[in-house]
Short mmCIF file of C-alpha atoms in Angstrom, two decimals:
data_model
loop_
_atom_site.label_atom_id
_atom_site.label_comp_id
_atom_site.label_asym_id
_atom_site.label_seq_id
_atom_site.Cartn_x
_atom_site.Cartn_y
_atom_site.Cartn_z
CA GLN Z 1 11.70 1.64 -1.07
CA VAL Z 2 8.56 3.17 0.40
CA GLN Z 3 7.40 6.77 0.03
CA LEU Z 4 4.57 8.74 1.58
CA VAL Z 5 3.40 11.83 -0.27
CA GLU Z 6 0.94 14.24 1.31
CA SER Z 7 -1.25 16.77 -0.47
CA GLY Z 8 -4.14 19.09 0.26
CA GLY Z 9 -2.63 21.64 2.59
CA GLY Z 10 -3.07 25.36 2.15
CA LEU Z 11 -4.42 28.58 3.59
CA VAL Z 12 -7.96 28.65 4.93
CA GLN Z 13 -10.00 30.98 7.09
CA ALA Z 14 -11.10 29.96 10.55
CA GLY Z 15 -14.25 27.88 10.34
CA GLY Z 16 -13.30 26.49 6.96
CA SER Z 17 -12.43 22.99 5.82
CA LEU Z 18 -9.56 21.17 4.17
CA ARG Z 19 -8.98 17.58 3.13
CA LEU Z 20 -5.51 16.09 3.31
CA SER Z 21 -4.45 13.01 1.39
CA CYS Z 22 -1.43 10.75 1.77
CA VAL Z 23 -0.49 8.10 -0.76
CA VAL Z 24 1.92 5.29 0.10
CA SER Z 25 3.96 3.92 -2.80
CA GLY Z 26 6.80 1.47 -3.32
CA SER Z 27 7.41 -2.19 -2.53
CA ILE Z 28 4.43 -2.55 -0.20
CA PHE Z 29 3.39 -5.91 1.22
CA SER Z 30 0.96 -4.60 3.81
CA ILE Z 31 0.18 -1.46 5.81
CA ASN Z 32 -0.82 -1.58 9.47
CA VAL Z 33 -1.60 1.66 11.28
CA MET Z 34 -1.70 4.94 9.36
CA GLY Z 35 -1.88 8.32 10.95
CA TRP Z 36 -1.57 12.07 10.84
CA TYR Z 37 0.65 14.17 13.09
CA ARG Z 38 1.21 17.89 13.15
CA GLN Z 39 3.84 20.30 14.32
CA ALA Z 40 3.17 23.96 14.97
CA PRO Z 41 6.01 26.50 15.00
CA GLY Z 42 7.93 26.21 18.25
CA ASN Z 43 6.01 23.13 19.36
CA GLN Z 44 6.70 19.43 19.39
CA ARG Z 45 5.05 17.10 16.93
CA GLU Z 46 1.73 15.82 18.20
CA LEU Z 47 -0.68 13.08 17.25
CA VAL Z 48 -3.78 14.19 15.35
CA ALA Z 49 -5.42 10.87 14.44
CA THR Z 50 -4.64 7.26 13.61
CA ILE Z 51 -6.52 4.48 11.86
CA THR Z 52 -5.86 0.74 11.76
CA SER Z 53 -6.24 -1.47 8.71
CA GLY Z 54 -9.56 -2.57 10.16
CA GLY Z 55 -10.82 0.99 10.52
CA SER Z 56 -10.43 1.60 14.24
CA THR Z 57 -9.62 5.24 14.92
CA VAL Z 58 -7.99 7.36 17.62
CA TYR Z 59 -8.20 11.15 17.78
CA ALA Z 60 -6.50 13.86 19.78
CA ASP Z 61 -8.99 15.51 22.13
CA SER Z 62 -8.39 18.84 20.41
CA VAL Z 63 -9.76 17.59 17.06
CA LYS Z 64 -12.55 15.24 18.13
CA GLY Z 65 -15.79 16.13 16.42
CA ARG Z 66 -14.04 18.31 13.85
CA PHE Z 67 -11.58 15.99 12.04
CA THR Z 68 -12.24 12.61 10.44
CA ILE Z 69 -9.55 10.15 9.42
CA SER Z 70 -10.27 7.50 6.79
CA ARG Z 71 -8.33 5.20 4.52
CA ASP Z 72 -8.61 3.45 1.18
CA ASN Z 73 -6.81 0.15 1.62
CA ALA Z 74 -7.07 -0.74 -2.05
CA ASN Z 75 -5.15 2.39 -2.99
CA ASP Z 76 -2.86 2.64 0.05
CA THR Z 77 -4.18 6.09 0.86
CA VAL Z 78 -5.15 7.81 4.09
CA TYR Z 79 -7.24 10.97 4.34
CA LEU Z 80 -7.84 13.62 6.95
CA GLN Z 81 -11.03 15.64 6.58
CA MET Z 82 -10.67 18.77 8.69
CA SER Z 83 -13.67 20.97 9.46
CA ILE Z 84 -14.37 23.96 11.68
CA LEU Z 85 -10.69 24.80 11.48
CA LYS Z 86 -9.16 27.03 14.13
CA PRO Z 87 -5.98 29.13 14.05
CA GLU Z 88 -4.45 26.71 16.55
CA ASP Z 89 -4.75 23.95 13.92
CA THR Z 90 -2.00 25.69 11.96
CA GLY Z 91 1.08 23.58 11.39
CA VAL Z 92 2.86 21.08 9.19
CA TYR Z 93 0.80 17.93 8.90
CA CYS Z 94 2.78 14.73 8.37
CA CYS Z 95 1.53 11.34 7.35
CA ASN Z 96 2.84 8.23 9.07
CA ALA Z 97 2.43 4.55 8.21
CA GLU Z 98 3.62 1.20 9.49
CA VAL Z 99 4.64 -0.62 6.34
CA ALA Z 100 5.81 -4.17 5.68
CA THR Z 101 7.71 -4.37 2.41
CA ILE Z 102 7.87 -7.19 -0.10
CA THR Z 103 11.44 -7.96 0.96
CA LEU Z 104 10.69 -7.75 4.69
CA LYS Z 105 7.18 -9.11 5.02
CA ASN Z 106 7.32 -10.00 8.70
CA ARG Z 107 8.35 -6.61 10.05
CA TYR Z 108 6.57 -3.29 10.04
CA LEU Z 109 8.74 -0.22 9.53
CA GLU Z 110 7.59 3.26 10.46
CA VAL Z 111 7.68 5.61 7.47
CA TRP Z 112 7.03 9.36 7.40
CA GLY Z 113 6.03 11.78 4.69
CA GLN Z 114 7.59 15.22 4.20
CA GLY Z 115 4.51 17.04 5.40
CA THR Z 116 2.05 19.58 4.06
CA LEU Z 117 1.50 23.03 5.55
CA VAL Z 118 -1.90 24.02 6.86
CA THR Z 119 -2.42 27.66 7.77
CA VAL Z 120 -5.65 28.82 9.39
CA SER Z 121 -6.17 32.56 9.51
CA SER Z 122 -8.34 34.25 12.10
#
C-alpha cells in the first residue's frame, strides 16, 4: 500500500557532495518521523539522520556539520544533502518513514525503501 523510493546515489570523490531524495507514495493518511539509515559492507545498519513532521532533527555524530536532512510535507518527500563526503560514508542509504494509511489512520507503520548506493572514492 505504501512505497518509498530513493534516488540520488552514485559515485563521488572524497570532499564532494550528493543529494538523496525519497518519495513516499500510496494510501497515505499522515507521515510521522522520516529518516535515513546506511549500511556499509560488513557492517550493521546505522542511523544517519531523522526528521519529525514538525522539522526537529537528529543526526549521527559522524555526519553532524556535513549532512542536512529536510522534508517536503506537501509532497511526502525527504532529502539528505551530503557534503564533504568521506570514503567511510560509502554504503547503501535507505529511507525510512512512519506512515499511517487511509485504512489504518490511528497506527503508524514503519516502512523502508530499497536503498540507493553511495560510493565515495579516496
